[in-house]
PDB file of C-alpha atoms and ligand atoms in Angstrom:
ATOM      1  CA  MET A  29       5.049 -26.033   7.731  1.00  0.00           C
ATOM      2  CA  LYS A  30       3.276 -22.831   6.864  1.00  0.00           C
ATOM      3  CA  ILE A  31       3.773 -20.815   3.766  1.00  0.00           C
ATOM      4  CA  ILE A  32       2.673 -17.184   3.934  1.00  0.00           C
ATOM      5  CA  GLU A  33       2.115 -15.311   0.636  1.00  0.00           C
ATOM      6  CA  GLY A  34       0.186 -12.314  -0.482  1.00  0.00           C
ATOM      7  CA  ASN A  35      -2.586 -12.508  -2.963  1.00  0.00           C
ATOM      8  CA  LEU A  36      -3.113 -10.082  -5.815  1.00  0.00           C
ATOM      9  CA  THR A  37      -6.335  -8.501  -4.759  1.00  0.00           C
ATOM     10  CA  ALA A  38      -6.103  -4.653  -4.796  1.00  0.00           C
ATOM     11  CA  LYS A  39      -9.616  -4.062  -3.278  1.00  0.00           C
ATOM     12  CA  GLY A  40      -9.474  -1.249  -0.717  1.00  0.00           C
ATOM     13  CA  ILE A  41      -5.777  -0.780  -1.319  1.00  0.00           C
ATOM     14  CA  LYS A  42      -4.612   2.860  -1.441  1.00  0.00           C
ATOM     15  CA  VAL A  43      -1.832   3.442  -4.002  1.00  0.00           C
ATOM     16  CA  GLY A  44       0.320   6.438  -4.438  1.00  0.00           C
ATOM     17  CA  LEU A  45       2.010   6.680  -7.894  1.00  0.00           C
ATOM     18  CA  VAL A  46       5.234   8.837  -8.026  1.00  0.00           C
ATOM     19  CA  VAL A  47       6.072   9.547 -11.524  1.00  0.00           C
ATOM     20  CA  GLY A  48       9.108  11.099 -13.174  1.00  0.00           C
ATOM     21  CA  ARG A  49       8.180  13.200 -16.158  1.00  0.00           C
ATOM     22  CA  PHE A  50      11.523  12.769 -17.988  1.00  0.00           C
ATOM     23  CA  ASN A  51      11.101  10.485 -21.017  1.00  0.00           C
ATOM     24  CA  ASN A  52       7.360  10.808 -20.689  1.00  0.00           C
ATOM     25  CA  PHE A  53       6.735   9.128 -24.025  1.00  0.00           C
ATOM     26  CA  ILE A  54       7.857   5.909 -22.279  1.00  0.00           C
ATOM     27  CA  VAL A  55       6.708   6.700 -18.766  1.00  0.00           C
ATOM     28  CA  ASP A  56       3.023   7.325 -19.779  1.00  0.00           C
ATOM     29  CA  SER A  57       2.846   3.625 -20.798  1.00  0.00           C
ATOM     30  CA  LEU A  58       4.160   2.613 -17.396  1.00  0.00           C
ATOM     31  CA  VAL A  59       1.503   4.733 -15.653  1.00  0.00           C
ATOM     32  CA  LYS A  60      -1.261   3.411 -17.849  1.00  0.00           C
ATOM     33  CA  GLY A  61      -0.182  -0.194 -17.063  1.00  0.00           C
ATOM     34  CA  SER A  62      -0.046   0.479 -13.405  1.00  0.00           C
ATOM     35  CA  ILE A  63      -3.405   2.057 -13.119  1.00  0.00           C
ATOM     36  CA  ASP A  64      -4.909  -0.636 -15.319  1.00  0.00           C
ATOM     37  CA  THR A  65      -3.409  -3.376 -13.063  1.00  0.00           C
ATOM     38  CA  ILE A  66      -4.820  -1.833 -10.012  1.00  0.00           C
ATOM     39  CA  VAL A  67      -8.297  -1.641 -11.353  1.00  0.00           C
ATOM     40  CA  ARG A  68      -8.241  -5.107 -12.931  1.00  0.00           C
ATOM     41  CA  HIS A  69      -7.306  -6.541  -9.598  1.00  0.00           C
ATOM     42  CA  GLY A  70     -10.260  -5.015  -7.851  1.00  0.00           C
ATOM     43  CA  GLY A  71      -8.828  -1.724  -6.913  1.00  0.00           C
ATOM     44  CA  SER A  72     -10.606   1.570  -7.302  1.00  0.00           C
ATOM     45  CA  LEU A  73      -9.571   4.754  -9.206  1.00  0.00           C
ATOM     46  CA  ASP A  74     -10.794   6.605  -6.137  1.00  0.00           C
ATOM     47  CA  ASN A  75      -7.983   5.097  -4.070  1.00  0.00           C
ATOM     48  CA  ILE A  76      -5.108   6.105  -6.452  1.00  0.00           C
ATOM     49  CA  GLU A  77      -3.251   9.257  -6.369  1.00  0.00           C
ATOM     50  CA  GLN A  78      -0.569  10.203  -8.947  1.00  0.00           C
ATOM     51  CA  VAL A  79       2.179  12.680  -8.057  1.00  0.00           C
ATOM     52  CA  MET A  80       4.330  13.931 -10.911  1.00  0.00           C
ATOM     53  CA  VAL A  81       7.946  15.009 -10.400  1.00  0.00           C
ATOM     54  CA  PRO A  82      10.530  16.270 -12.833  1.00  0.00           C
ATOM     55  CA  GLY A  83      12.707  13.129 -13.155  1.00  0.00           C
ATOM     56  CA  ALA A  84      13.858   9.977 -11.570  1.00  0.00           C
ATOM     57  CA  PHE A  85      16.270  11.901  -9.255  1.00  0.00           C
ATOM     58  CA  GLU A  86      13.437  13.632  -7.446  1.00  0.00           C
ATOM     59  CA  ILE A  87      11.332  10.312  -6.985  1.00  0.00           C
ATOM     60  CA  PRO A  88      12.815   9.256  -3.540  1.00  0.00           C
ATOM     61  CA  LEU A  89      12.316  12.606  -1.752  1.00  0.00           C
ATOM     62  CA  VAL A  90       8.700  12.814  -2.868  1.00  0.00           C
ATOM     63  CA  ALA A  91       8.105   9.095  -2.279  1.00  0.00           C
ATOM     64  CA  GLN A  92       9.436   9.692   1.300  1.00  0.00           C
ATOM     65  CA  LYS A  93       6.946  12.455   1.888  1.00  0.00           C
ATOM     66  CA  MET A  94       4.131  10.312   0.578  1.00  0.00           C
ATOM     67  CA  ALA A  95       5.145   7.333   2.652  1.00  0.00           C
ATOM     68  CA  GLU A  96       5.233   9.529   5.741  1.00  0.00           C
ATOM     69  CA  SER A  97       1.800  10.903   5.078  1.00  0.00           C
ATOM     70  CA  GLY A  98       0.175   7.667   6.082  1.00  0.00           C
ATOM     71  CA  LYS A  99      -2.240   8.043   3.130  1.00  0.00           C
ATOM     72  CA  TYR A 100      -0.999   5.042   1.075  1.00  0.00           C
ATOM     73  CA  ASP A 101      -0.670   1.292   1.635  1.00  0.00           C
ATOM     74  CA  ALA A 102       1.801   1.185  -1.139  1.00  0.00           C
ATOM     75  CA  ILE A 103       3.787   3.547  -3.368  1.00  0.00           C
ATOM     76  CA  VAL A 104       4.694   2.749  -6.974  1.00  0.00           C
ATOM     77  CA  ALA A 105       7.684   4.716  -8.431  1.00  0.00           C
ATOM     78  CA  LEU A 106       7.503   4.941 -12.182  1.00  0.00           C
ATOM     79  CA  GLY A 107      10.138   6.553 -14.452  1.00  0.00           C
ATOM     80  CA  ALA A 108      12.796   5.813 -17.062  1.00  0.00           C
ATOM     81  CA  VAL A 109      16.512   6.598 -17.070  1.00  0.00           C
ATOM     82  CA  ILE A 110      18.123   6.099 -20.402  1.00  0.00           C
ATOM     83  CA  ARG A 111      21.913   5.947 -20.797  1.00  0.00           C
ATOM     84  CA  GLY A 112      23.391   8.729 -22.752  1.00  0.00           C
ATOM     85  CA  GLY A 113      27.039   9.414 -23.534  1.00  0.00           C
ATOM     86  CA  THR A 114      28.130  10.816 -20.041  1.00  0.00           C
ATOM     87  CA  PRO A 115      28.177   9.413 -16.495  1.00  0.00           C
ATOM     88  CA  HIS A 116      24.975  11.203 -15.779  1.00  0.00           C
ATOM     89  CA  PHE A 117      22.863   8.034 -16.102  1.00  0.00           C
ATOM     90  CA  ASP A 118      24.790   6.403 -13.377  1.00  0.00           C
ATOM     91  CA  TYR A 119      24.273   9.229 -10.899  1.00  0.00           C
ATOM     92  CA  VAL A 120      20.575   9.619 -11.637  1.00  0.00           C
ATOM     93  CA  ALA A 121      19.793   5.848 -11.601  1.00  0.00           C
ATOM     94  CA  GLY A 122      22.050   5.145  -8.652  1.00  0.00           C
ATOM     95  CA  GLU A 123      20.448   7.775  -6.484  1.00  0.00           C
ATOM     96  CA  CYS A 124      16.947   6.795  -7.577  1.00  0.00           C
ATOM     97  CA  VAL A 125      17.378   3.148  -6.757  1.00  0.00           C
ATOM     98  CA  LYS A 126      19.134   3.782  -3.448  1.00  0.00           C
ATOM     99  CA  GLY A 127      16.586   6.336  -2.323  1.00  0.00           C
ATOM    100  CA  ILE A 128      13.671   4.227  -3.093  1.00  0.00           C
ATOM    101  CA  GLY A 129      15.124   1.348  -1.152  1.00  0.00           C
ATOM    102  CA  GLN A 130      15.806   3.530   1.837  1.00  0.00           C
ATOM    103  CA  VAL A 131      12.283   5.084   1.884  1.00  0.00           C
ATOM    104  CA  SER A 132      10.715   1.673   1.788  1.00  0.00           C
ATOM    105  CA  LEU A 133      12.751   0.339   4.693  1.00  0.00           C
ATOM    106  CA  GLN A 134      12.610   3.448   6.818  1.00  0.00           C
ATOM    107  CA  SER A 135       8.797   4.117   6.404  1.00  0.00           C
ATOM    108  CA  GLY A 136       7.608   0.472   6.349  1.00  0.00           C
ATOM    109  CA  VAL A 137       5.493   1.317   3.340  1.00  0.00           C
ATOM    110  CA  PRO A 138       6.303  -0.864   0.337  1.00  0.00           C
ATOM    111  CA  VAL A 139       7.743   1.239  -2.579  1.00  0.00           C
ATOM    112  CA  ALA A 140       7.787  -0.683  -5.712  1.00  0.00           C
ATOM    113  CA  PHE A 141      10.610   0.042  -8.144  1.00  0.00           C
ATOM    114  CA  GLY A 142       9.086   0.624 -11.602  1.00  0.00           C
ATOM    115  CA  VAL A 143      11.891   2.861 -12.853  1.00  0.00           C
ATOM    116  CA  LEU A 144      13.360   1.549 -16.059  1.00  0.00           C
ATOM    117  CA  THR A 145      17.170   1.891 -16.274  1.00  0.00           C
ATOM    118  CA  ILE A 146      18.132   0.958 -19.783  1.00  0.00           C
ATOM    119  CA  ASP A 147      20.784   1.569 -22.461  1.00  0.00           C
ATOM    120  CA  THR A 148      18.622   2.538 -25.346  1.00  0.00           C
ATOM    121  CA  ILE A 149      15.218   3.887 -26.284  1.00  0.00           C
ATOM    122  CA  GLU A 150      14.578   0.553 -27.999  1.00  0.00           C
ATOM    123  CA  GLN A 151      15.046  -1.219 -24.642  1.00  0.00           C
ATOM    124  CA  ALA A 152      12.652   1.285 -23.077  1.00  0.00           C
ATOM    125  CA  ILE A 153       9.976   0.720 -25.659  1.00  0.00           C
ATOM    126  CA  GLU A 154      10.357  -3.132 -25.089  1.00  0.00           C
ATOM    127  CA  ARG A 155       9.690  -2.742 -21.451  1.00  0.00           C
ATOM    128  CA  ALA A 156       6.887  -0.119 -21.714  1.00  0.00           C
ATOM    129  CA  GLY A 157       4.112  -2.472 -23.084  1.00  0.00           C
ATOM    130  CA  THR A 158       5.703  -4.286 -26.097  1.00  0.00           C
ATOM    131  CA  LYS A 159       7.708  -7.475 -26.327  1.00  0.00           C
ATOM    132  CA  ALA A 160       9.361  -7.459 -22.869  1.00  0.00           C
ATOM    133  CA  GLY A 161       6.078  -6.654 -21.043  1.00  0.00           C
ATOM    134  CA  ASN A 162       5.305  -3.452 -19.151  1.00  0.00           C
ATOM    135  CA  LYS A 163       7.383  -2.563 -16.054  1.00  0.00           C
ATOM    136  CA  GLY A 164       4.397  -0.621 -14.669  1.00  0.00           C
ATOM    137  CA  VAL A 165       2.247  -3.622 -14.634  1.00  0.00           C
ATOM    138  CA  GLU A 166       5.006  -5.876 -13.115  1.00  0.00           C
ATOM    139  CA  CYS A 167       5.892  -3.528 -10.335  1.00  0.00           C
ATOM    140  CA  THR A 168       2.295  -2.750  -9.526  1.00  0.00           C
ATOM    141  CA  LEU A 169       1.620  -6.428  -9.064  1.00  0.00           C
ATOM    142  CA  ALA A 170       4.684  -6.665  -6.724  1.00  0.00           C
ATOM    143  CA  ALA A 171       3.161  -3.677  -4.722  1.00  0.00           C
ATOM    144  CA  ILE A 172      -0.186  -5.294  -4.354  1.00  0.00           C
ATOM    145  CA  GLU A 173       1.347  -8.679  -3.326  1.00  0.00           C
ATOM    146  CA  THR A 174       3.597  -7.119  -0.814  1.00  0.00           C
ATOM    147  CA  VAL A 175       0.801  -5.073   0.809  1.00  0.00           C
ATOM    148  CA  ASN A 176      -1.124  -8.314   1.297  1.00  0.00           C
ATOM    149  CA  VAL A 177       1.802 -10.349   2.593  1.00  0.00           C
ATOM    150  CA  LEU A 178       2.621  -7.531   5.021  1.00  0.00           C
ATOM    151  CA  LYS A 179      -0.743  -7.955   6.640  1.00  0.00           C
ATOM    152  CA  GLN A 180       0.105 -11.538   7.511  1.00  0.00           C
ATOM    153  CA  VAL A 181       3.669 -11.439   8.807  1.00  0.00           C
TER     154      VAL A 181
HETATM  155  N1  INI B 215      15.689  11.882 -15.329  1.00  0.00           N
HETATM  156  C1  INI B 215      15.052  10.808 -15.779  1.00  0.00           C
HETATM  157  O1  INI B 215      14.079  10.419 -15.147  1.00  0.00           O
HETATM  158  N2  INI B 215      15.554  10.045 -16.840  1.00  0.00           N
HETATM  159  C2  INI B 215      16.687  10.352 -17.416  1.00  0.00           C
HETATM  160  O2  INI B 215      17.035   9.562 -18.467  1.00  0.00           O
HETATM  161  C3  INI B 215      17.262  11.572 -17.140  1.00  0.00           C
HETATM  162  N3  INI B 215      18.547  12.022 -17.901  1.00  0.00           N
HETATM  163  O3  INI B 215      18.959  11.125 -18.748  1.00  0.00           O
HETATM  164  O4  INI B 215      19.073  13.035 -17.677  1.00  0.00           O
HETATM  165  C4  INI B 215      16.890  12.306 -16.039  1.00  0.00           C
HETATM  166  N4  INI B 215      17.387  13.356 -15.625  1.00  0.00           N
HETATM  167  C5  INI B 215      16.839  14.430 -14.778  1.00  0.00           C
HETATM  168  C6  INI B 215      17.114  14.111 -13.396  1.00  0.00           C
HETATM  169  O5  INI B 215      16.135  13.052 -13.015  1.00  0.00           O
HETATM  170  C7  INI B 215      16.608  15.372 -12.434  1.00  0.00           C
HETATM  171  O6  INI B 215      15.296  15.656 -12.725  1.00  0.00           O
HETATM  172  C8  INI B 215      17.530  16.573 -12.832  1.00  0.00           C
HETATM  173  O7  INI B 215      18.837  16.249 -12.768  1.00  0.00           O
HETATM  174  C9  INI B 215      17.169  17.711 -11.810  1.00  0.00           C
HETATM  175  O8  INI B 215      17.387  17.303 -10.475  1.00  0.00           O
END
């Protein structure tokens, strides 16, 4: 039996970050975590490009253009959608996750989902570098591993 798995080496991997500005107090920590993860796993700052978009709703379209460009081995989508008192959250979060999944499947480029979808600011802070880790770190590791496993299947 053969088990194929990707390692966590980011050496030579080109990563495009697509970042929703909305809730930037939180999102900035996700970006920091993502970049730090790439570099600490052997990647280079020269191989990272960061594209800013207004909010999570815009992430899929821009991720699609980035994926089609052929410039990146992986795309990391970062943002934070925090529930308010209206159904707006559901529309923005729903479109974002659906769109990111579609871009990844249609382009063949891994697009990691690092968009927090949470009920409160406290939950956001917990997942942006405090007691529940950092979603930017976690999804960047997933992107690196996926790039490396795709090379072998
Ligand atoms: N965008 C987010 O990234 N997070 C949010 O919490 C959010 N809320 O709550 O409204 C949000 N809205 C903006 C949206 O992503 C679009 O930028 C906007 O609707 C324009 O298309």
